[in-house]
XYZ file of N, CA and C in Angstrom:
552
model
N 24.845 -12.299 -44.344
C 25.907 -11.921 -45.644
C 26.630 -13.099 -45.495
N 27.153 -14.236 -45.492
C 27.690 -15.439 -46.171
C 26.486 -16.331 -45.963
N 25.924 -16.531 -45.181
C 23.830 -17.963 -45.208
C 23.477 -18.003 -46.807
N 23.702 -16.091 -47.017
C 23.043 -15.417 -48.582
C 23.681 -15.981 -50.029
N 25.019 -15.537 -49.787
C 26.439 -15.578 -51.144
C 26.213 -17.765 -50.457
N 25.521 -18.393 -50.233
C 25.756 -19.521 -50.556
C 24.291 -19.658 -50.606
N 23.701 -19.440 -50.054
C 22.086 -19.721 -50.796
C 22.184 -19.783 -52.006
N 22.039 -18.554 -52.161
C 22.449 -18.140 -53.778
C 23.489 -18.681 -55.409
N 24.814 -19.089 -54.341
C 25.516 -19.549 -54.978
C 26.092 -21.377 -54.680
N 25.294 -21.830 -53.646
C 26.307 -23.040 -53.093
C 25.972 -23.631 -53.981
N 24.898 -24.105 -55.305
C 24.911 -25.856 -56.322
C 26.703 -25.437 -56.739
N 26.461 -24.223 -57.282
C 27.919 -23.841 -57.543
C 28.357 -23.840 -57.247
N 28.777 -23.415 -55.993
C 30.202 -24.386 -55.973
C 30.641 -26.077 -55.369
N 29.206 -26.230 -55.464
C 29.607 -27.705 -54.585
C 29.527 -27.971 -55.693
N 29.102 -28.412 -56.914
C 29.865 -28.829 -58.371
C 30.964 -28.576 -59.180
N 31.461 -27.589 -58.507
C 32.961 -27.255 -58.750
C 33.073 -25.734 -60.129
N 31.708 -25.429 -59.708
C 31.649 -24.306 -61.065
C 31.974 -23.306 -60.734
N 33.098 -22.619 -62.201
C 33.789 -21.297 -61.411
C 34.151 -20.489 -61.617
N 32.398 -20.396 -61.674
C 31.530 -19.247 -62.744
C 31.330 -18.585 -61.884
N 31.258 -18.348 -60.440
C 30.951 -17.942 -60.482
C 32.032 -16.977 -59.367
N 33.389 -17.477 -59.298
C 34.388 -16.938 -58.571
C 34.864 -16.102 -59.058
N 35.231 -14.852 -58.460
C 36.130 -14.210 -59.043
C 36.982 -14.239 -59.232
N 37.253 -13.357 -60.016
C 38.224 -13.868 -60.688
C 39.840 -12.472 -61.646
N 40.520 -12.233 -61.488
C 41.166 -11.545 -62.351
C 41.253 -11.950 -63.776
N 41.640 -11.142 -65.071
C 43.215 -11.713 -66.407
C 42.001 -11.096 -67.643
N 42.973 -11.153 -68.922
C 41.927 -10.251 -69.444
C 40.938 -11.423 -70.031
N 40.952 -12.785 -69.813
C 39.674 -13.204 -70.930
C 39.499 -14.122 -71.727
N 40.550 -14.602 -72.602
C 40.957 -14.839 -73.764
C 40.829 -16.568 -73.177
N 41.089 -16.799 -71.897
C 41.038 -18.279 -71.568
C 40.576 -18.004 -70.084
N 39.392 -19.364 -70.275
C 39.175 -19.275 -68.433
C 38.432 -20.601 -68.326
N 38.809 -20.365 -66.793
C 38.713 -22.018 -66.028
C 37.352 -22.587 -65.925
N 36.640 -23.066 -65.687
C 34.838 -23.173 -66.159
C 35.009 -24.151 -64.711
N 35.684 -25.171 -63.983
C 35.484 -25.962 -64.147
C 36.755 -26.745 -63.145
N 37.051 -27.301 -61.271
C 37.770 -28.317 -61.183
C 37.314 -29.948 -60.288
N 37.474 -30.274 -61.375
C 37.487 -31.841 -60.521
C 39.106 -32.665 -59.867
N 38.846 -32.621 -58.121
C 39.903 -33.902 -57.313
C 38.957 -34.750 -57.389
N 40.307 -35.468 -58.063
C 39.818 -36.558 -57.886
C 41.195 -37.768 -57.190
N 41.396 -39.231 -56.861
C 42.077 -40.288 -56.648
C 43.488 -40.390 -58.221
N 44.340 -41.092 -58.320
C 44.989 -41.071 -59.332
C 44.651 -42.353 -59.987
N 43.188 -43.091 -59.718
C 42.557 -43.479 -60.383
C 41.877 -43.383 -60.511
N 40.779 -41.592 -60.542
C 39.892 -40.257 -61.913
C 38.828 -40.622 -61.204
N 39.167 -41.234 -59.699
C 37.431 -41.090 -58.717
C 37.358 -40.204 -58.620
N 36.293 -39.239 -57.635
C 36.064 -37.825 -56.974
C 36.712 -38.514 -55.926
N 37.687 -36.993 -55.264
C 37.585 -37.420 -53.856
C 37.192 -36.814 -52.716
N 36.522 -37.768 -52.259
C 36.266 -36.180 -50.900
C 37.031 -36.020 -50.118
N 37.884 -36.649 -48.922
C 39.644 -35.981 -48.555
C 40.935 -36.574 -49.255
N 41.881 -36.311 -48.951
C 43.148 -36.787 -49.636
C 43.893 -37.843 -48.744
N 44.354 -39.185 -49.210
C 44.908 -38.947 -48.518
C 46.510 -39.386 -48.232
N 47.100 -39.271 -47.300
C 48.552 -38.380 -46.980
C 49.415 -39.748 -48.017
N 50.876 -39.300 -48.459
C 51.244 -40.669 -50.152
C 50.835 -40.108 -50.837
N 49.436 -40.418 -51.546
C 48.538 -40.777 -52.671
C 48.752 -39.427 -53.571
N 48.423 -40.031 -54.734
C 48.291 -39.000 -55.520
C 47.234 -37.758 -55.595
N 47.560 -36.572 -56.221
C 46.376 -35.167 -55.655
C 46.113 -34.477 -57.276
N 45.453 -35.600 -57.267
C 44.783 -35.057 -59.408
C 43.924 -33.970 -59.453
N 43.624 -32.429 -60.567
C 42.734 -32.264 -60.418
C 42.993 -31.496 -61.803
N 41.942 -32.261 -62.456
C 41.559 -31.933 -63.709
C 40.631 -30.557 -64.267
N 40.932 -29.151 -64.221
C 40.465 -28.280 -65.364
C 39.975 -28.341 -66.465
N 38.947 -28.271 -66.487
C 38.295 -27.466 -67.780
C 38.176 -26.267 -68.403
N 39.016 -26.257 -69.062
C 39.547 -23.968 -69.407
C 38.528 -24.433 -70.258
N 37.968 -23.328 -71.093
C 37.566 -22.437 -72.320
C 38.098 -21.227 -73.404
N 38.422 -21.739 -73.862
C 40.147 -20.756 -74.455
C 38.911 -20.244 -75.926
N 38.827 -18.440 -75.695
C 37.436 -17.733 -76.701
C 38.400 -17.830 -78.549
N 39.737 -18.000 -78.485
C 40.970 -18.550 -79.347
C 41.548 -18.963 -79.085
N 42.307 -18.806 -80.561
C 43.935 -20.001 -79.733
C 44.437 -19.389 -79.842
N 44.884 -19.881 -78.683
C 46.244 -20.184 -77.622
C 47.190 -21.058 -78.106
N 48.688 -19.883 -77.550
C 50.024 -21.399 -77.614
C 50.829 -21.189 -76.715
N 51.243 -22.382 -76.226
C 52.682 -22.349 -75.509
C 52.174 -21.467 -74.204
N 50.578 -21.640 -73.846
C 49.972 -21.585 -71.918
C 50.695 -22.016 -70.915
N 50.910 -21.425 -70.523
C 51.492 -22.167 -69.183
C 49.746 -21.531 -67.635
N 49.899 -22.465 -66.786
C 49.088 -23.123 -66.180
C 49.916 -22.908 -64.732
N 49.521 -22.486 -63.631
C 49.465 -22.984 -62.601
C 48.958 -23.884 -61.779
N 48.853 -24.612 -61.045
C 47.888 -24.896 -59.563
C 48.605 -24.636 -58.101
N 48.484 -23.469 -57.817
C 48.741 -23.615 -56.043
C 48.377 -23.562 -54.778
N 48.417 -24.675 -54.771
C 48.289 -25.430 -52.651
C 48.493 -24.011 -51.853
N 48.083 -23.794 -51.266
C 48.085 -22.575 -50.027
C 47.823 -23.555 -48.941
N 47.991 -22.691 -47.301
C 47.359 -23.717 -46.563
C 46.015 -22.393 -45.815
N 45.602 -22.470 -44.642
C 44.327 -22.219 -44.510
C 44.003 -21.100 -44.178
N 45.281 -20.697 -44.107
C 46.045 -18.423 -43.699
C 46.190 -18.811 -44.796
N 46.798 -19.093 -45.953
C 47.079 -17.941 -47.239
C 47.810 -18.848 -47.717
N 48.945 -19.376 -46.691
C 50.850 -19.170 -47.420
C 50.911 -19.551 -48.276
N 51.644 -20.356 -49.285
C 51.444 -20.514 -50.627
C 52.052 -21.754 -49.967
N 51.838 -23.333 -49.893
C 52.392 -24.117 -49.890
C 53.646 -24.806 -50.966
N 52.932 -25.648 -52.331
C 53.475 -26.012 -53.597
C 52.973 -24.953 -54.221
N 53.248 -25.088 -55.346
C 53.330 -23.892 -57.381
C 53.521 -24.881 -57.865
N 52.739 -25.997 -59.135
C 52.780 -26.922 -59.925
C 52.392 -25.942 -61.044
N 53.788 -25.921 -61.660
C 53.279 -24.699 -62.801
C 53.827 -25.699 -64.496
N 53.243 -25.616 -65.762
C 53.013 -26.559 -66.632
C 54.138 -26.472 -67.416
N 55.122 -24.559 -66.404
C 55.778 -24.968 -68.018
C 57.537 -24.838 -67.151
N 57.140 -25.999 -66.370
C 58.657 -26.336 -65.675
C 58.037 -27.474 -65.255
N 57.807 -28.411 -65.282
C 57.297 -29.076 -66.104
C 57.498 -29.944 -67.822
N 57.704 -28.811 -68.075
C 58.545 -28.821 -70.402
C 57.359 -29.137 -70.548
N 55.962 -29.313 -70.385
C 55.324 -29.281 -70.653
C 54.074 -28.340 -72.372
N 53.950 -29.023 -72.755
C 53.439 -27.631 -73.788
C 52.141 -27.704 -74.082
N 51.469 -26.137 -73.367
C 49.963 -26.356 -74.289
C 49.423 -25.421 -74.919
N 49.177 -25.935 -76.360
C 48.076 -25.226 -77.213
C 47.391 -25.473 -77.005
N 46.889 -24.775 -77.535
C 44.974 -25.032 -77.121
C 44.111 -23.980 -78.630
N 43.681 -25.064 -78.959
C 42.169 -24.065 -80.493
C 41.528 -23.828 -79.741
N 40.512 -22.874 -80.506
C 39.204 -22.410 -79.794
C 38.264 -23.209 -79.215
N 37.501 -23.783 -78.422
C 36.731 -24.191 -77.509
C 37.414 -25.026 -76.432
N 36.576 -26.059 -75.471
C 36.832 -25.799 -74.621
C 38.120 -27.372 -74.256
N 38.610 -27.061 -73.089
C 39.813 -28.750 -73.066
C 39.948 -29.072 -71.957
N 40.571 -30.463 -71.137
C 40.455 -30.133 -70.342
C 42.346 -30.673 -69.325
N 42.932 -30.331 -68.829
C 44.119 -30.087 -68.224
C 44.417 -31.016 -67.189
N 45.058 -31.583 -66.761
C 45.083 -32.604 -65.594
C 46.552 -32.378 -64.730
N 46.725 -31.830 -63.632
C 48.318 -31.441 -63.101
C 47.582 -32.617 -61.345
N 48.801 -33.457 -62.697
C 49.317 -34.792 -60.657
C 50.474 -34.692 -59.548
N 49.778 -34.233 -58.729
C 50.583 -34.267 -56.833
C 51.643 -35.487 -56.875
N 52.302 -35.601 -57.034
C 52.478 -36.721 -57.135
C 52.711 -37.627 -55.088
N 52.554 -38.335 -54.974
C 52.640 -38.484 -53.408
C 52.530 -37.817 -52.065
N 51.470 -36.506 -52.827
C 51.852 -35.983 -51.336
C 50.927 -35.760 -50.297
N 52.643 -35.811 -49.615
C 52.214 -36.278 -47.667
C 51.817 -34.551 -47.298
N 50.438 -34.716 -47.472
C 50.067 -33.366 -46.614
C 49.931 -33.957 -45.367
N 49.284 -33.472 -44.464
C 49.816 -33.930 -42.648
C 48.301 -34.230 -42.019
N 48.300 -36.141 -41.686
C 46.722 -35.923 -41.382
C 45.346 -34.929 -41.151
N 44.467 -34.247 -41.094
C 43.953 -33.721 -40.614
C 44.209 -31.628 -40.749
N 44.808 -32.064 -41.845
C 45.032 -30.800 -42.380
C 44.168 -30.647 -43.634
N 44.231 -29.605 -44.255
C 43.556 -29.130 -45.752
C 44.600 -27.822 -45.836
N 43.975 -27.240 -47.664
C 45.178 -26.380 -48.447
C 43.659 -26.238 -49.446
N 43.425 -25.183 -49.722
C 43.250 -24.459 -50.895
C 43.746 -24.174 -51.954
N 43.202 -24.533 -53.334
C 43.758 -24.189 -53.998
C 43.161 -23.393 -55.437
N 44.153 -22.754 -55.804
C 44.018 -21.364 -56.761
C 44.611 -22.411 -57.752
N 44.224 -21.039 -59.384
C 43.591 -21.633 -60.755
C 44.704 -20.998 -60.585
N 45.720 -20.664 -61.974
C 46.480 -19.479 -62.943
C 47.062 -19.421 -64.230
N 46.577 -18.665 -65.340
C 46.879 -19.228 -66.286
C 47.593 -18.033 -66.707
N 48.675 -17.967 -67.989
C 48.743 -17.034 -68.952
C 50.494 -17.244 -70.099
N 49.586 -16.787 -71.487
C 49.755 -16.345 -72.051
C 50.560 -15.242 -72.537
N 52.261 -15.730 -72.944
C 53.060 -14.700 -73.282
C 53.395 -14.091 -72.193
N 53.325 -13.724 -70.762
C 53.536 -12.976 -70.067
C 51.825 -12.277 -69.421
N 50.659 -12.306 -70.200
C 49.643 -11.759 -69.932
C 49.344 -12.894 -69.003
N 48.255 -12.796 -68.518
C 47.691 -13.304 -67.039
C 46.171 -13.719 -68.188
N 45.908 -14.914 -67.949
C 43.997 -14.921 -69.221
C 43.975 -15.387 -68.380
N 43.398 -16.252 -66.758
C 42.646 -16.415 -66.432
C 42.990 -16.730 -64.611
N 42.802 -16.119 -63.828
C 43.345 -15.956 -62.484
C 41.479 -16.525 -60.857
N 42.007 -17.646 -60.505
C 40.670 -18.306 -59.343
C 41.864 -18.158 -58.357
N 41.122 -17.727 -57.101
C 42.116 -17.593 -56.024
C 41.326 -18.127 -54.612
N 41.559 -19.103 -53.958
C 41.056 -20.092 -53.296
C 39.614 -20.556 -53.129
N 39.083 -21.788 -54.848
C 38.126 -21.740 -55.215
C 37.671 -23.529 -54.297
N 38.807 -24.329 -54.216
C 38.342 -25.709 -53.657
C 39.604 -26.213 -52.101
N 38.561 -26.114 -51.082
C 39.380 -27.200 -50.416
C 39.925 -28.243 -50.149
N 40.431 -29.420 -49.531
C 41.264 -30.816 -49.444
C 41.506 -31.290 -48.224
N 40.951 -31.728 -47.429
C 41.690 -31.942 -46.080
C 41.983 -33.484 -46.754
N 42.759 -33.238 -45.363
C 43.754 -35.131 -45.447
C 43.677 -36.455 -43.875
N 43.317 -37.454 -44.578
C 42.919 -38.346 -44.152
C 44.744 -38.693 -43.755
N 44.735 -40.129 -43.109
C 45.357 -41.031 -42.545
C 45.147 -42.867 -43.806
N 46.476 -42.558 -44.817
C 46.461 -44.113 -46.331
C 46.319 -44.949 -45.327
N 47.316 -45.465 -43.990
C 47.583 -46.787 -44.265
C 47.857 -46.297 -42.957
N 48.598 -47.732 -41.825
C 49.403 -47.882 -40.593
C 50.335 -46.624 -40.168
N 51.274 -45.984 -41.193
C 52.447 -45.492 -41.727
C 51.766 -43.777 -41.036
N 51.070 -43.789 -41.912
C 50.285 -42.024 -41.665
C 49.586 -41.874 -40.786
N 49.049 -43.831 -40.336
C 48.008 -43.263 -38.745
C 48.580 -42.623 -37.583
N 49.783 -42.975 -37.319
C 51.137 -42.300 -36.160
C 50.973 -41.533 -36.538
N 50.586 -40.163 -37.907
C 51.500 -39.335 -37.891
C 50.518 -37.969 -36.707
N 51.561 -37.395 -36.501
C 50.376 -35.682 -35.490
C 49.413 -35.589 -36.033
N 48.318 -35.193 -36.501
C 47.577 -33.934 -36.211
C 47.584 -32.535 -36.271
N 48.050 -32.860 -35.021
C 48.776 -31.248 -34.675
C 48.657 -30.280 -35.438
N 47.977 -29.205 -35.097
C 48.082 -27.079 -35.839
C 49.460 -26.680 -35.828
N 50.063 -27.551 -35.299
C 51.415 -26.556 -34.498
C 52.543 -27.518 -35.403
N 52.116 -28.536 -36.209
C 52.942 -29.501 -37.056
C 53.405 -29.108 -38.226
N 53.968 -28.487 -38.681
C 53.892 -28.323 -40.511
C 53.204 -28.875 -41.722
N 52.071 -28.524 -42.738
C 50.850 -29.483 -43.166
C 51.762 -29.788 -43.838
N 52.713 -30.341 -44.097
C 53.384 -31.076 -45.258
C 54.391 -32.093 -44.675
N 54.589 -33.884 -45.110
C 55.809 -34.303 -44.495
C 55.982 -34.809 -45.300
N 57.505 -35.543 -45.135
C 58.051 -36.426 -46.190
C 58.816 -37.502 -44.650
N 59.438 -38.389 -46.065
C 59.937 -40.096 -45.777
C 61.790 -39.060 -44.576
N 61.470 -39.945 -43.859
C 62.586 -39.006 -42.376
C 63.590 -40.124 -42.148
N 64.248 -39.847 -41.549
C 65.518 -40.593 -40.988
C 65.880 -39.664 -40.311
N 66.183 -41.412 -38.806
C 65.996 -40.594 -36.708
C 67.384 -41.912 -36.934
N 68.881 -41.439 -36.689
C 69.705 -41.847 -35.608
C 71.070 -41.369 -34.815
N 71.392 -41.872 -33.510
C 71.968 -41.723 -33.134
C 73.728 -41.469 -33.053
N 74.423 -40.420 -33.732
C 75.613 -41.033 -34.133
C 76.785 -40.878 -32.924
N 75.836 -40.389 -31.972
C 77.173 -40.153 -30.924
C 76.672 -39.060 -30.212
N 77.064 -40.021 -27.807
C 76.367 -40.128 -26.871
C 77.380 -40.756 -25.759
N 76.860 -40.108 -24.630
C 77.615 -40.753 -23.096
C 76.415 -41.816 -23.257
N 74.804 -41.473 -23.680
C 73.794 -42.510 -23.034
C 73.667 -43.807 -24.401
N 72.787 -44.380 -23.409
C 72.306 -44.251 -24.547
C 70.268 -44.561 -24.700
N 70.446 -44.684 -26.108
C 69.001 -44.303 -26.504
C 68.896 -45.445 -27.401
N 66.846 -45.509 -26.700
C 67.109 -46.976 -27.250
C 65.636 -46.594 -28.063
N 66.092 -47.054 -30.277
C 65.672 -46.780 -31.618
C 64.523 -47.585 -31.513
N 63.199 -47.191 -31.528
C 63.097 -48.495 -32.229
C 62.233 -48.599 -33.052
N 61.929 -47.752 -34.031
C 61.678 -47.024 -35.054
C 63.087 -45.644 -36.230
N 63.574 -46.646 -37.023
C 64.468 -45.475 -37.840
C 64.739 -44.927 -38.691
N 63.174 -44.493 -39.992
C 62.198 -44.685 -40.708
C 61.361 -44.174 -41.137
N 60.265 -43.304 -41.273
C 59.009 -43.145 -41.676
C 58.977 -44.017 -43.234
N 57.570 -44.084 -43.603
C 58.005 -44.788 -44.709
C 56.478 -43.631 -45.588
């Protein structure tokens, strides 16, 4: 079954064409494609830990739409929501006349743990009515970006996101040797 699906739809999936994905919504606007880019607008094969993850979504509005809300949801492979970026929380007003438009969302300094992957889902609404929603349309896998992120564990038992950390010994009866007190 999976092989048959990939034979029929593999090209559309490879080129981030969203026409073959199942979706919900009233259809007044639709996501057409998704490009996963670096912060320099180069197509991204892997996400470098700590760098910008740029998602360029092409949408088509079937009519003039005002003050639409767009969300990008990053989930773990098991389906747990990790991060959601919603245009309304960024105070971004999106008005689209009938036709095609490109919307870009940047996840700045996304510290996805090397060796881990995220699924990307997209959601769009106007006035509380869902225009379009597509789940698990693309996968992003992280690789180390430098010597600091190369030393991060890739173990699946570790959390999927890392952050800048500081460790210290505040009190104690024994002596600890601390080589590094922060991560970058």
